[in-house]
Tab-separated table of C-alpha atoms in Angstrom:
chain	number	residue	atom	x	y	z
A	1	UNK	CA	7.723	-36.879	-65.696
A	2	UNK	CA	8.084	-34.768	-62.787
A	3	UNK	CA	9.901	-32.128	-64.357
A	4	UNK	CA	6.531	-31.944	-67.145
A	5	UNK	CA	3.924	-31.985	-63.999
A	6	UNK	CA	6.388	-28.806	-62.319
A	7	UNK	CA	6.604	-26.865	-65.961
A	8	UNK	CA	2.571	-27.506	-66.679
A	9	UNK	CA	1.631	-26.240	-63.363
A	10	UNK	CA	4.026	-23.473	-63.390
A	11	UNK	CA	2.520	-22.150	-66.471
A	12	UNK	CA	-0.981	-20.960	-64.928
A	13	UNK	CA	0.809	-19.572	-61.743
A	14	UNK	CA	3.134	-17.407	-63.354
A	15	UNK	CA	-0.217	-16.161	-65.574
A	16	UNK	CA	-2.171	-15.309	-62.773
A	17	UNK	CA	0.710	-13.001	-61.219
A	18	UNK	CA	1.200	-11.425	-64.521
A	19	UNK	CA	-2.193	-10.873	-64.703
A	20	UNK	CA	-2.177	-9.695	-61.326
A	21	UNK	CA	0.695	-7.311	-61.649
A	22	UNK	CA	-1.020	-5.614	-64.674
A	23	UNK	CA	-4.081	-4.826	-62.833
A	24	UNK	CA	-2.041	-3.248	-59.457
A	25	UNK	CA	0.051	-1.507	-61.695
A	26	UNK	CA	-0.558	2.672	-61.412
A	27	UNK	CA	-0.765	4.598	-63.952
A	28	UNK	CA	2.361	7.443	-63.757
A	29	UNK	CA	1.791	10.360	-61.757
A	30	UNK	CA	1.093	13.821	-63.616
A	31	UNK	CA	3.381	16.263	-63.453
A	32	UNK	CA	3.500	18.887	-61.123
A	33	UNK	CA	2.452	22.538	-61.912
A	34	UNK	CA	5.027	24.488	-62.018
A	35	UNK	CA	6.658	27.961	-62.447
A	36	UNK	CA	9.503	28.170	-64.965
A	37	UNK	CA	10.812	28.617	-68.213
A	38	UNK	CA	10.921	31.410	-70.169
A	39	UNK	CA	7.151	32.283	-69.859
A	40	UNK	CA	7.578	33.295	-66.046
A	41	UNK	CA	11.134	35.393	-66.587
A	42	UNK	CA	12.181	37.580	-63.850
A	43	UNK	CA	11.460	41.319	-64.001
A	44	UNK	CA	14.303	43.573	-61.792
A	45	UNK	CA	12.417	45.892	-59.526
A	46	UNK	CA	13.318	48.961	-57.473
A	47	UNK	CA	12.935	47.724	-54.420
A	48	UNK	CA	15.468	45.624	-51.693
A	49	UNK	CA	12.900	43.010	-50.408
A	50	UNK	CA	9.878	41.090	-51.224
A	51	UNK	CA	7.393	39.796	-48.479
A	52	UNK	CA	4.486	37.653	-49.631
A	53	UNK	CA	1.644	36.824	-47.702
A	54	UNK	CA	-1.046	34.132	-47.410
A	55	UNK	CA	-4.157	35.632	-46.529
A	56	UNK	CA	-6.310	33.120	-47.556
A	57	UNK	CA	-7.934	30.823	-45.885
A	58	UNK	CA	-8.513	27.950	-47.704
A	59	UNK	CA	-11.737	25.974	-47.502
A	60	UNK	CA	-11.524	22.119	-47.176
A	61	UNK	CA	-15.162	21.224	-47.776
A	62	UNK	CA	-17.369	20.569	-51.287
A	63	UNK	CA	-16.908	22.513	-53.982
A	64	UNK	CA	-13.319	23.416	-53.147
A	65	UNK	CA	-10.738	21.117	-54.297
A	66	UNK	CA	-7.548	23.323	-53.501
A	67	UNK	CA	-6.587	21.497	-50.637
A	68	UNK	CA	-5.528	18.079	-53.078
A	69	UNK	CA	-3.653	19.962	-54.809
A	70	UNK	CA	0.318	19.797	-54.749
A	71	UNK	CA	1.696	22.470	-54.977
A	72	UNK	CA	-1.466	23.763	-53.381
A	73	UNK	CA	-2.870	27.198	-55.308
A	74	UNK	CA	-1.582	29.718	-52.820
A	75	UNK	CA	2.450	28.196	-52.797
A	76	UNK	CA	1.672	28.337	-57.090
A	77	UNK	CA	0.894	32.001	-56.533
A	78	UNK	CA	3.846	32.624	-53.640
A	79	UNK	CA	6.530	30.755	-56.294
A	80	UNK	CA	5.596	32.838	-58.957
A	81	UNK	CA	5.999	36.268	-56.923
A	82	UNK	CA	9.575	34.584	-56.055
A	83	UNK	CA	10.225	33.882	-59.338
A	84	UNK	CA	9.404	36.832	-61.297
A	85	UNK	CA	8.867	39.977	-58.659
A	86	UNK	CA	12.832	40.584	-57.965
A	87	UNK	CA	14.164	42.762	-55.657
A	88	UNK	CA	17.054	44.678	-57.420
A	89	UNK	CA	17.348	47.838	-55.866
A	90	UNK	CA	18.708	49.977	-52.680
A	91	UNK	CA	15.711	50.724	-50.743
A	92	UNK	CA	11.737	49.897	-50.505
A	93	UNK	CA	9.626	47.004	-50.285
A	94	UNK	CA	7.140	45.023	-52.546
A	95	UNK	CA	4.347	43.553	-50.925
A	96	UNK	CA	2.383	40.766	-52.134
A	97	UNK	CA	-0.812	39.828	-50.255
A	98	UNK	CA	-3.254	36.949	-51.627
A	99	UNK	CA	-6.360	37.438	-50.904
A	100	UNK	CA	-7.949	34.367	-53.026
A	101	UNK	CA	-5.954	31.011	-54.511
A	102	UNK	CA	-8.757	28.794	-54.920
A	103	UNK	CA	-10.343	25.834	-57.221
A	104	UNK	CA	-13.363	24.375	-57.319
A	105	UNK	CA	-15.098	21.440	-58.818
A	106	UNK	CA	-19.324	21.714	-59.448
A	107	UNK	CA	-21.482	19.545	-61.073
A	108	UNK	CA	-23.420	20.625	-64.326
A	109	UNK	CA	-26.909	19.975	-64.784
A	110	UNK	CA	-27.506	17.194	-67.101
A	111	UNK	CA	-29.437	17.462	-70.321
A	112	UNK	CA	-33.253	15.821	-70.291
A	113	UNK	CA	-34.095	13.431	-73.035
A	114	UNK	CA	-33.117	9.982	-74.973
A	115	UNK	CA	-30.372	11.581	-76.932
A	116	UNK	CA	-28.508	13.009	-74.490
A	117	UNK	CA	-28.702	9.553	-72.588
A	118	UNK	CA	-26.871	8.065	-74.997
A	119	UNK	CA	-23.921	10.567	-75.094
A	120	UNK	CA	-21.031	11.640	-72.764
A	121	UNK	CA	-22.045	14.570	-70.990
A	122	UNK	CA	-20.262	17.516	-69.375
A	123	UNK	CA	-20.325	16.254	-65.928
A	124	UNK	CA	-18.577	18.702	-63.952
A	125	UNK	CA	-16.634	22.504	-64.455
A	126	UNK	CA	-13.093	22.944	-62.772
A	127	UNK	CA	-12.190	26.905	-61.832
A	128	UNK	CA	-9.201	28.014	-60.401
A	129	UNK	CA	-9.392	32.037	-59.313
A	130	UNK	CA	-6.017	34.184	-57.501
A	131	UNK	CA	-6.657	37.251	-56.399
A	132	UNK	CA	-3.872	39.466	-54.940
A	133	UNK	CA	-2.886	42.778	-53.892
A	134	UNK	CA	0.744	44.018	-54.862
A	135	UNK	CA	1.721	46.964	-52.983
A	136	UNK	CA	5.215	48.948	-53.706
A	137	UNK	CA	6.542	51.482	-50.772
A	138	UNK	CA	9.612	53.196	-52.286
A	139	UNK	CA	10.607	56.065	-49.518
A	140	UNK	CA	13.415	56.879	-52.044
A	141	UNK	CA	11.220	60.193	-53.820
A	142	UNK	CA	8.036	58.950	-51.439
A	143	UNK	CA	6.851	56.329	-54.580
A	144	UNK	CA	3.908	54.409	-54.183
A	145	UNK	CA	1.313	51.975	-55.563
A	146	UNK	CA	-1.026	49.300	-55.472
A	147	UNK	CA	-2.107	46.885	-58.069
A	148	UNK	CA	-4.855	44.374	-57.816
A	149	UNK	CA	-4.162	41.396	-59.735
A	150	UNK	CA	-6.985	39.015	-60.842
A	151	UNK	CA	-7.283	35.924	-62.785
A	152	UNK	CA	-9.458	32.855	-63.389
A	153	UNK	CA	-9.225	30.111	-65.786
A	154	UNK	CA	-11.941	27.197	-66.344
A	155	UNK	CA	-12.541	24.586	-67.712
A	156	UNK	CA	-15.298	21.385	-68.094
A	157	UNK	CA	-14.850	17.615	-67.883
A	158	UNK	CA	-17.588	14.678	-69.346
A	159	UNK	CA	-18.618	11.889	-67.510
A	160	UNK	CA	-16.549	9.593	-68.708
A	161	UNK	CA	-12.928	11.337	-66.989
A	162	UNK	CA	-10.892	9.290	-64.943
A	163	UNK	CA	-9.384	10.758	-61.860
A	164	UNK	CA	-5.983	11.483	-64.361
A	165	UNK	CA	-8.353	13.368	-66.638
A	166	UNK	CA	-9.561	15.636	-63.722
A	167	UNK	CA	-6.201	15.914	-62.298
A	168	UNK	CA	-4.743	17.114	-65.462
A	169	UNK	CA	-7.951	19.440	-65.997
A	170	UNK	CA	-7.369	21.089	-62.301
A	171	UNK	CA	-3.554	20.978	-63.911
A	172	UNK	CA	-4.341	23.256	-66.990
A	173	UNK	CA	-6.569	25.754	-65.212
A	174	UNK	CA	-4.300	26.391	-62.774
A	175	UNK	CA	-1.119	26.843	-65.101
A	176	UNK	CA	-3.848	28.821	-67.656
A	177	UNK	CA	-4.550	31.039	-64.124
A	178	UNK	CA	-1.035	31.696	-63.402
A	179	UNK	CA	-0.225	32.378	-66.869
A	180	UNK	CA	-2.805	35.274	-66.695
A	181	UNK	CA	-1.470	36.676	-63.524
A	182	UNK	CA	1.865	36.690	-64.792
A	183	UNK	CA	0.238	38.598	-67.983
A	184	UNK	CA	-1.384	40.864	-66.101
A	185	UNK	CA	1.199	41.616	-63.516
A	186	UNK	CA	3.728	42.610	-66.471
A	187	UNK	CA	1.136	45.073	-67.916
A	188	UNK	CA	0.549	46.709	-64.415
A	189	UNK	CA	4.783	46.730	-63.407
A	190	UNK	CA	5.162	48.624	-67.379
A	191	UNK	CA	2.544	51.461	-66.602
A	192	UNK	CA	4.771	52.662	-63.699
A	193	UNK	CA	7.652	54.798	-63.628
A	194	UNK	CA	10.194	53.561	-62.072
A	195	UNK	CA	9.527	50.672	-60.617
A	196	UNK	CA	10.667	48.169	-63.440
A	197	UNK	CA	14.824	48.624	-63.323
A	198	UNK	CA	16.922	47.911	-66.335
């Protein structure tokens, strides 16, 4: 009789901490952005070193999110330069200096009216914009240039997104952003002569 009383009580308790448990339980982290794969392959350049540097001073208040970020924008931007601006020759230096890694969040106006009370809004628009200087010294023949590298990506959420659905929307800009540096930093490197080694 005991045993019964033990097993009928037992019952509820072990449905409240399942219950329990389900609700605490988090929802898996996103994945990182990242630089890698074939899309960010390493170009040889005529140069011996590479020196990257931060120049941007990140803002930590409303609408700029960058700070939350891991990896934040500017170390996205740095890992790429590591990644894909090699060093491969005797002499000369690349220089890469950021001038802008940032992303913001604003809110949209909403849309007057009954109809558009009843639906799910664009609520807010995510932008992630690098900026950078890349600068190549080559005393080898006295080469030189400088290439300003730009992109932006953006993109907007509704009302309805959960923190995950902004995270992964700050996600996508900034891999769209990088992707576009990248694309543009190829196209610069190709126009010169010399400066891409085989």
């Amino acid at each position: 009789m005991r045993d019964t009383a033990y097993a009928t009580l037992a019952l509820p308790v072990l449905g409240v901490v399942l219950l329990v448990s389900a609700c605490t339980a988090t929802a898996p982290a996103l994945p990182k952005v990242t630089v890698s794969g074939e899309a960010f392959s390493s170009v040889p350049l005529n140069a011996r070193r590479l020196e990257i540097i931060k120049n941007w001073q990140m803002p930590i208040e409303a609408p700029y999110i960058g700070h939350l970020q891991q990896p934040l924008p500017s170390s996205l931007v740095a890992d790429w330069a590591s990644r894909v601006l090699t060093p491969a020759g005797g002499s000369g230096e690349l220089i890469l200096d950021i001038s802008q890694a940032s992303v913001t969040k604003v809110k949209l106006p909403k849309q007057a009216g009954l109809s558009n009370a009843l639906t799910d809004q664009q609520d807010s628009r995510i932008k992630v914009e690098f900026e950078a200087q890349l600068m190549w010294l080559q005393p080898v023949g006295g080469a030189q240039a400088m290439m300003k590298l730009s992109s932006s990506h953006s993109v907007t959420i509704p009302e309805s997104s959960s923190a995950n659905d902004v995270q992964r929307a700050v996600n996508e800009c900034l891999q769209a952003a990088i992707a576009g540096l990248d694309k543009q930093a190829r196209a610069e490197l190709a126009r010169l002569d010399n400066i891409v080694l085989p």
